[in-house]
PDB file of C-alpha atoms in Angstrom:
ATOM      1  CA  MET A   1       0.843 -17.881   0.059  1.00 94.00           C
ATOM      2  CA  PRO A   2      -2.651 -17.979   1.563  1.00 96.00           C
ATOM      3  CA  GLU A   3      -4.648 -14.949   2.672  1.00 94.00           C
ATOM      4  CA  GLY A   4      -3.670 -13.767   6.138  1.00 94.00           C
ATOM      5  CA  GLU A   5      -0.225 -15.394   6.121  1.00 97.00           C
ATOM      6  CA  THR A   6       2.646 -13.238   7.345  1.00 96.00           C
ATOM      7  CA  LEU A   7       5.693 -13.264   5.076  1.00 96.00           C
ATOM      8  CA  PHE A   8       7.929 -11.340   7.471  1.00 96.00           C
ATOM      9  CA  VAL A   9       7.629  -9.045  10.481  1.00 94.00           C
ATOM     10  CA  LYS A  10       9.425  -5.899  11.516  1.00 94.00           C
ATOM     11  CA  GLY A  11      12.806  -6.834  12.919  1.00 93.00           C
ATOM     12  CA  ASP A  12      13.245 -10.041  10.872  1.00 94.00           C
ATOM     13  CA  LYS A  13      16.515 -10.467   9.018  1.00 91.00           C
ATOM     14  CA  GLY A  14      16.229  -8.909   5.578  1.00 89.00           C
ATOM     15  CA  ASP A  15      17.657 -11.176   2.943  1.00 89.00           C
ATOM     16  CA  ALA A  16      15.365 -10.842  -0.088  1.00 92.00           C
ATOM     17  CA  LEU A  17      13.343  -8.600  -2.356  1.00 92.00           C
ATOM     18  CA  TYR A  18       9.832  -9.763  -3.245  1.00 96.00           C
ATOM     19  CA  GLY A  19       7.675  -9.124  -6.270  1.00 95.00           C
ATOM     20  CA  ILE A  20       3.971  -9.809  -6.542  1.00 97.00           C
ATOM     21  CA  ARG A  21       2.933 -12.023  -9.432  1.00 97.00           C
ATOM     22  CA  ARG A  22      -0.725 -12.110  -8.310  1.00 96.00           C
ATOM     23  CA  GLY A  23      -2.640 -11.148  -5.184  1.00 95.00           C
ATOM     24  CA  GLN A  24      -2.231  -8.355  -2.649  1.00 94.00           C
ATOM     25  CA  ILE A  25       0.283  -7.752   0.120  1.00 96.00           C
ATOM     26  CA  ARG A  26      -0.248  -5.306   2.989  1.00 94.00           C
ATOM     27  CA  ILE A  27       2.806  -3.556   4.380  1.00 94.00           C
ATOM     28  CA  GLU A  28       2.018  -2.587   7.952  1.00 93.00           C
ATOM     29  CA  THR A  29       3.470  -1.754  11.310  1.00 91.00           C
ATOM     30  CA  GLY A  30       2.033  -1.681  14.796  1.00 87.00           C
ATOM     31  CA  THR A  31       2.413  -1.437  18.522  1.00 86.00           C
ATOM     32  CA  PRO A  32       2.773  -4.232  21.079  1.00 86.00           C
ATOM     33  CA  SER A  33      -0.775  -3.419  22.255  1.00 88.00           C
ATOM     34  CA  GLY A  34      -2.183  -4.397  18.844  1.00 83.00           C
ATOM     35  CA  ASP A  35      -2.695  -1.039  17.100  1.00 83.00           C
ATOM     36  CA  THR A  36      -1.745  -1.283  13.443  1.00 85.00           C
ATOM     37  CA  LEU A  37      -1.052   1.144  10.638  1.00 86.00           C
ATOM     38  CA  THR A  38      -1.211  -0.007   7.023  1.00 88.00           C
ATOM     39  CA  LEU A  39       1.620   1.704   5.194  1.00 89.00           C
ATOM     40  CA  ASN A  40       0.757   0.397   1.748  1.00 89.00           C
ATOM     41  CA  VAL A  41      -1.317  -2.137  -0.162  1.00 90.00           C
ATOM     42  CA  LEU A  42       0.580  -3.652  -3.076  1.00 93.00           C
ATOM     43  CA  GLY A  43      -0.590  -5.679  -6.053  1.00 92.00           C
ATOM     44  CA  PRO A  44       0.677  -7.473  -9.166  1.00 94.00           C
ATOM     45  CA  GLY A  45       3.906  -6.021 -10.514  1.00 93.00           C
ATOM     46  CA  ASP A  46       4.838  -4.261  -7.269  1.00 92.00           C
ATOM     47  CA  LEU A  47       8.120  -4.892  -5.440  1.00 91.00           C
ATOM     48  CA  PHE A  48       8.704  -4.757  -1.706  1.00 93.00           C
ATOM     49  CA  GLY A  49      11.423  -5.511   0.809  1.00 92.00           C
ATOM     50  CA  GLU A  50      14.012  -3.383  -0.970  1.00 88.00           C
ATOM     51  CA  ILE A  51      15.305  -1.572   2.123  1.00 86.00           C
ATOM     52  CA  ALA A  52      16.544  -4.727   3.819  1.00 83.00           C
ATOM     53  CA  LEU A  53      17.742  -6.090   0.472  1.00 82.00           C
ATOM     54  CA  PHE A  54      20.029  -3.109  -0.040  1.00 84.00           C
ATOM     55  CA  ASP A  55      21.402  -2.604   3.468  1.00 87.00           C
ATOM     56  CA  GLY A  56      21.153  -6.139   4.891  1.00 87.00           C
ATOM     57  CA  GLN A  57      19.564  -4.824   8.075  1.00 91.00           C
ATOM     58  CA  ALA A  58      16.317  -5.836   9.789  1.00 93.00           C
ATOM     59  CA  ARG A  59      12.900  -5.489   8.150  1.00 94.00           C
ATOM     60  CA  THR A  60      11.240  -2.109   8.781  1.00 91.00           C
ATOM     61  CA  ALA A  61       7.627  -3.350   8.657  1.00 94.00           C
ATOM     62  CA  ASP A  62       5.443  -6.453   8.390  1.00 95.00           C
ATOM     63  CA  ALA A  63       4.298  -7.991   5.088  1.00 97.00           C
ATOM     64  CA  VAL A  64       0.957  -9.853   5.210  1.00 96.00           C
ATOM     65  CA  ALA A  65      -1.040 -11.448   2.392  1.00 96.00           C
ATOM     66  CA  ALA A  66      -4.246  -9.414   2.028  1.00 93.00           C
ATOM     67  CA  GLU A  67      -5.484 -12.171  -0.307  1.00 92.00           C
ATOM     68  CA  ALA A  68      -4.019 -15.379  -1.698  1.00 95.00           C
ATOM     69  CA  SER A  69      -0.818 -14.304  -3.423  1.00 97.00           C
ATOM     70  CA  GLU A  70       1.945 -15.642  -5.617  1.00 97.00           C
ATOM     71  CA  LEU A  71       5.347 -14.015  -5.181  1.00 97.00           C
ATOM     72  CA  PHE A  72       8.774 -14.171  -6.706  1.00 95.00           C
ATOM     73  CA  VAL A  73      11.910 -13.796  -4.604  1.00 96.00           C
ATOM     74  CA  LEU A  74      15.329 -12.293  -5.287  1.00 92.00           C
ATOM     75  CA  ARG A  75      17.863 -13.207  -2.589  1.00 93.00           C
ATOM     76  CA  ARG A  76      20.285 -10.520  -1.412  1.00 91.00           C
ATOM     77  CA  SER A  77      23.390 -12.556  -2.284  1.00 91.00           C
ATOM     78  CA  ASP A  78      22.135 -13.131  -5.847  1.00 92.00           C
ATOM     79  CA  PHE A  79      21.224  -9.471  -6.223  1.00 89.00           C
ATOM     80  CA  LEU A  80      24.614  -8.225  -5.010  1.00 89.00           C
ATOM     81  CA  SER A  81      26.448 -10.602  -7.360  1.00 89.00           C
ATOM     82  CA  TYR A  82      24.337  -9.413 -10.259  1.00 87.00           C
ATOM     83  CA  LEU A  83      24.890  -5.775  -9.304  1.00 87.00           C
ATOM     84  CA  GLU A  84      28.677  -6.285  -9.224  1.00 87.00           C
ATOM     85  CA  ASN A  85      28.568  -7.839 -12.710  1.00 87.00           C
ATOM     86  CA  ASP A  86      26.298  -5.196 -14.232  1.00 87.00           C
ATOM     87  CA  PRO A  87      26.706  -1.764 -12.571  1.00 81.00           C
ATOM     88  CA  ARG A  88      24.055  -0.265 -14.900  1.00 87.00           C
ATOM     89  CA  VAL A  89      21.500  -1.940 -12.634  1.00 86.00           C
ATOM     90  CA  ALA A  90      22.624   0.453  -9.891  1.00 84.00           C
ATOM     91  CA  ILE A  91      21.030   3.334 -11.781  1.00 87.00           C
ATOM     92  CA  ARG A  92      17.675   1.541 -11.792  1.00 85.00           C
ATOM     93  CA  VAL A  93      18.075   0.758  -8.087  1.00 84.00           C
ATOM     94  CA  ILE A  94      18.777   4.414  -7.313  1.00 87.00           C
ATOM     95  CA  GLU A  95      15.653   5.393  -9.263  1.00 90.00           C
ATOM     96  CA  LEU A  96      13.587   2.871  -7.256  1.00 85.00           C
ATOM     97  CA  LEU A  97      14.925   4.225  -3.970  1.00 87.00           C
ATOM     98  CA  CYS A  98      14.208   7.801  -5.017  1.00 91.00           C
ATOM     99  CA  GLN A  99      10.679   6.794  -5.982  1.00 90.00           C
ATOM    100  CA  ARG A 100      10.168   5.262  -2.513  1.00 86.00           C
ATOM    101  CA  ILE A 101      11.560   8.343  -0.760  1.00 90.00           C
ATOM    102  CA  ARG A 102       9.203  10.583  -2.751  1.00 93.00           C
ATOM    103  CA  TRP A 103       6.272   8.309  -1.859  1.00 87.00           C
ATOM    104  CA  VAL A 104       7.095   8.428   1.867  1.00 87.00           C
ATOM    105  CA  SER A 105       7.529  12.197   1.713  1.00 90.00           C
ATOM    106  CA  ASP A 106       4.133  12.587   0.011  1.00 88.00           C
ATOM    107  CA  ARG A 107       2.429  10.386   2.652  1.00 84.00           C
ATOM    108  CA  MET A 108       3.998  12.379   5.502  1.00 86.00           C
ATOM    109  CA  GLU A 109       2.867  15.633   3.912  1.00 87.00           C
ATOM    110  CA  GLU A 110      -0.680  14.306   3.449  1.00 86.00           C
ATOM    111  CA  THR A 111      -0.890  13.078   7.035  1.00 83.00           C
ATOM    112  CA  ALA A 112       0.363  16.336   8.493  1.00 83.00           C
ATOM    113  CA  LEU A 113      -1.406  18.820   6.246  1.00 88.00           C
ATOM    114  CA  LEU A 114      -4.511  17.411   4.559  1.00 89.00           C
ATOM    115  CA  PRO A 115      -8.000  16.912   5.954  1.00 91.00           C
ATOM    116  CA  PHE A 116      -9.038  13.332   6.638  1.00 91.00           C
ATOM    117  CA  GLN A 117     -11.625  13.245   3.809  1.00 93.00           C
ATOM    118  CA  VAL A 118      -8.989  14.175   1.230  1.00 94.00           C
ATOM    119  CA  ARG A 119      -6.572  11.536   2.563  1.00 93.00           C
ATOM    120  CA  LEU A 120      -9.317   8.890   2.441  1.00 95.00           C
ATOM    121  CA  ALA A 121     -10.291   9.859  -1.103  1.00 95.00           C
ATOM    122  CA  ARG A 122      -6.653   9.683  -2.176  1.00 93.00           C
ATOM    123  CA  ARG A 123      -6.192   6.206  -0.675  1.00 91.00           C
ATOM    124  CA  LEU A 124      -9.375   5.010  -2.388  1.00 94.00           C
ATOM    125  CA  ALA A 125      -8.240   6.529  -5.694  1.00 94.00           C
ATOM    126  CA  ILE A 126      -4.911   4.689  -5.444  1.00 90.00           C
ATOM    127  CA  LEU A 127      -6.703   1.427  -4.672  1.00 91.00           C
ATOM    128  CA  VAL A 128      -9.049   1.962  -7.627  1.00 93.00           C
ATOM    129  CA  GLU A 129      -6.095   2.627  -9.902  1.00 90.00           C
ATOM    130  CA  ASP A 130      -4.323  -0.524  -8.725  1.00 85.00           C
ATOM    131  CA  PHE A 131      -7.247  -2.940  -8.275  1.00 87.00           C
ATOM    132  CA  GLY A 132     -10.256  -1.577 -10.169  1.00 90.00           C
ATOM    133  CA  MET A 133     -13.573  -0.033  -9.196  1.00 93.00           C
ATOM    134  CA  GLU A 134     -14.453  -2.818  -6.746  1.00 93.00           C
ATOM    135  CA  ILE A 135     -12.014  -2.713  -3.859  1.00 91.00           C
ATOM    136  CA  HIS A 136     -11.907  -5.661  -1.476  1.00 90.00           C
ATOM    137  CA  ILE A 137     -10.935  -4.070   1.816  1.00 90.00           C
ATOM    138  CA  SER A 138     -12.598  -3.891   5.209  1.00 89.00           C
ATOM    139  CA  GLN A 139     -13.330  -0.558   6.836  1.00 93.00           C
ATOM    140  CA  ASP A 140     -10.944  -1.570   9.633  1.00 90.00           C
ATOM    141  CA  ARG A 141      -8.134  -2.070   7.118  1.00 87.00           C
ATOM    142  CA  LEU A 142      -8.993   1.151   5.316  1.00 91.00           C
ATOM    143  CA  ALA A 143      -8.951   3.010   8.648  1.00 91.00           C
ATOM    144  CA  ASN A 144      -5.526   1.516   9.398  1.00 85.00           C
ATOM    145  CA  TYR A 145      -4.376   2.636   5.959  1.00 85.00           C
ATOM    146  CA  VAL A 146      -5.492   6.227   6.583  1.00 87.00           C
ATOM    147  CA  GLY A 147      -4.515   6.286  10.270  1.00 84.00           C
ATOM    148  CA  VAL A 148      -7.914   6.992  11.847  1.00 89.00           C
ATOM    149  CA  ALA A 149     -10.661   5.106  13.678  1.00 91.00           C
ATOM    150  CA  ARG A 150     -12.955   2.766  11.721  1.00 92.00           C
ATOM    151  CA  GLU A 151     -15.972   4.801  12.821  1.00 95.00           C
ATOM    152  CA  THR A 152     -14.501   7.911  11.211  1.00 95.00           C
ATOM    153  CA  VAL A 153     -13.998   6.050   7.929  1.00 95.00           C
ATOM    154  CA  ASN A 154     -17.509   4.600   8.130  1.00 96.00           C
ATOM    155  CA  ARG A 155     -19.095   8.042   8.605  1.00 96.00           C
ATOM    156  CA  GLN A 156     -17.350   9.423   5.526  1.00 96.00           C
ATOM    157  CA  LEU A 157     -18.091   6.338   3.412  1.00 96.00           C
ATOM    158  CA  GLN A 158     -21.772   6.633   4.361  1.00 96.00           C
ATOM    159  CA  ILE A 159     -21.785  10.283   3.262  1.00 96.00           C
ATOM    160  CA  TRP A 160     -20.283   9.276  -0.076  1.00 96.00           C
ATOM    161  CA  ARG A 161     -22.696   6.343  -0.370  1.00 95.00           C
ATOM    162  CA  ARG A 162     -25.711   8.622   0.123  1.00 95.00           C
ATOM    163  CA  ALA A 163     -24.248  10.999  -2.481  1.00 95.00           C
ATOM    164  CA  GLY A 164     -24.012   8.136  -5.003  1.00 94.00           C
ATOM    165  CA  LEU A 165     -20.227   8.140  -5.183  1.00 94.00           C
ATOM    166  CA  LEU A 166     -19.881   4.539  -3.993  1.00 95.00           C
ATOM    167  CA  ASP A 167     -21.658   1.450  -2.679  1.00 95.00           C
ATOM    168  CA  LEU A 168     -20.650  -0.521   0.375  1.00 95.00           C
ATOM    169  CA  GLY A 169     -20.718  -4.238   1.011  1.00 92.00           C
ATOM    170  CA  ARG A 170     -19.163  -6.585   3.506  1.00 91.00           C
ATOM    171  CA  GLY A 171     -15.415  -6.201   3.018  1.00 90.00           C
ATOM    172  CA  ARG A 172     -15.761  -4.288  -0.236  1.00 92.00           C
ATOM    173  CA  ILE A 173     -16.260  -0.817  -1.665  1.00 95.00           C
ATOM    174  CA  LEU A 174     -17.637  -0.332  -5.159  1.00 95.00           C
ATOM    175  CA  VAL A 175     -16.753   3.083  -6.584  1.00 95.00           C
ATOM    176  CA  ARG A 176     -19.627   4.268  -8.787  1.00 95.00           C
ATOM    177  CA  ASP A 177     -18.249   7.648  -9.855  1.00 92.00           C
ATOM    178  CA  ARG A 178     -14.498   7.739 -10.385  1.00 91.00           C
ATOM    179  CA  ASP A 179     -14.528  11.379 -11.554  1.00 92.00           C
ATOM    180  CA  ARG A 180     -16.258  12.565  -8.380  1.00 93.00           C
ATOM    181  CA  LEU A 181     -13.855  10.517  -6.284  1.00 92.00           C
ATOM    182  CA  MET A 182     -10.944  12.230  -8.041  1.00 92.00           C
ATOM    183  CA  ARG A 183     -12.493  15.644  -7.258  1.00 92.00           C
ATOM    184  CA  GLU A 184     -12.564  14.629  -3.572  1.00 93.00           C
ATOM    185  CA  THR A 185      -8.770  14.116  -3.675  1.00 91.00           C
ATOM    186  CA  SER A 186      -7.988  17.799  -4.148  1.00 88.00           C
ATOM    187  CA  VAL A 187      -7.795  20.499  -1.517  1.00 78.00           C
ATOM    188  CA  GLU A 188      -9.985  23.526  -2.148  1.00 70.00           C
TER     189      GLU A 188
END
């Protein structure tokens, strides 16, 4: 699927689980007025769409290609048939759901309790871990991911740029000092 294409939107019928073979998918939500919040940025090997796959209800967020992506699809009907034939898969599914619940709980805790700079450093560290030291993301998208204004993200990135932690380019962030970035992720 090409960059910028929407795979599904919040409220769509959920009938499949997706896996990323290559590329990046943004999971996001928003308001009718156009405000958006990036919930997650996923890359090769990641799965998404599991909530609607399991309960058959509507999608809980939008999925948009952040770059050209190749996906694989597991339809709900095929998954349920497989699950009925091999109940051991249910254990793996429960583990996946628990992992997602823990992730959501951690994000809620960060948002409510941690300073913005720590949240931004943590998001950058996750992106570095998933995609390498050169992250292709706009400051607008990064701001949506952290839940603040782009100007706030820009101010902090400029501070880190001047300190030699990273370099900035159009639509990209190059992390120069991973160890210092990791130190920024902790609360003193």
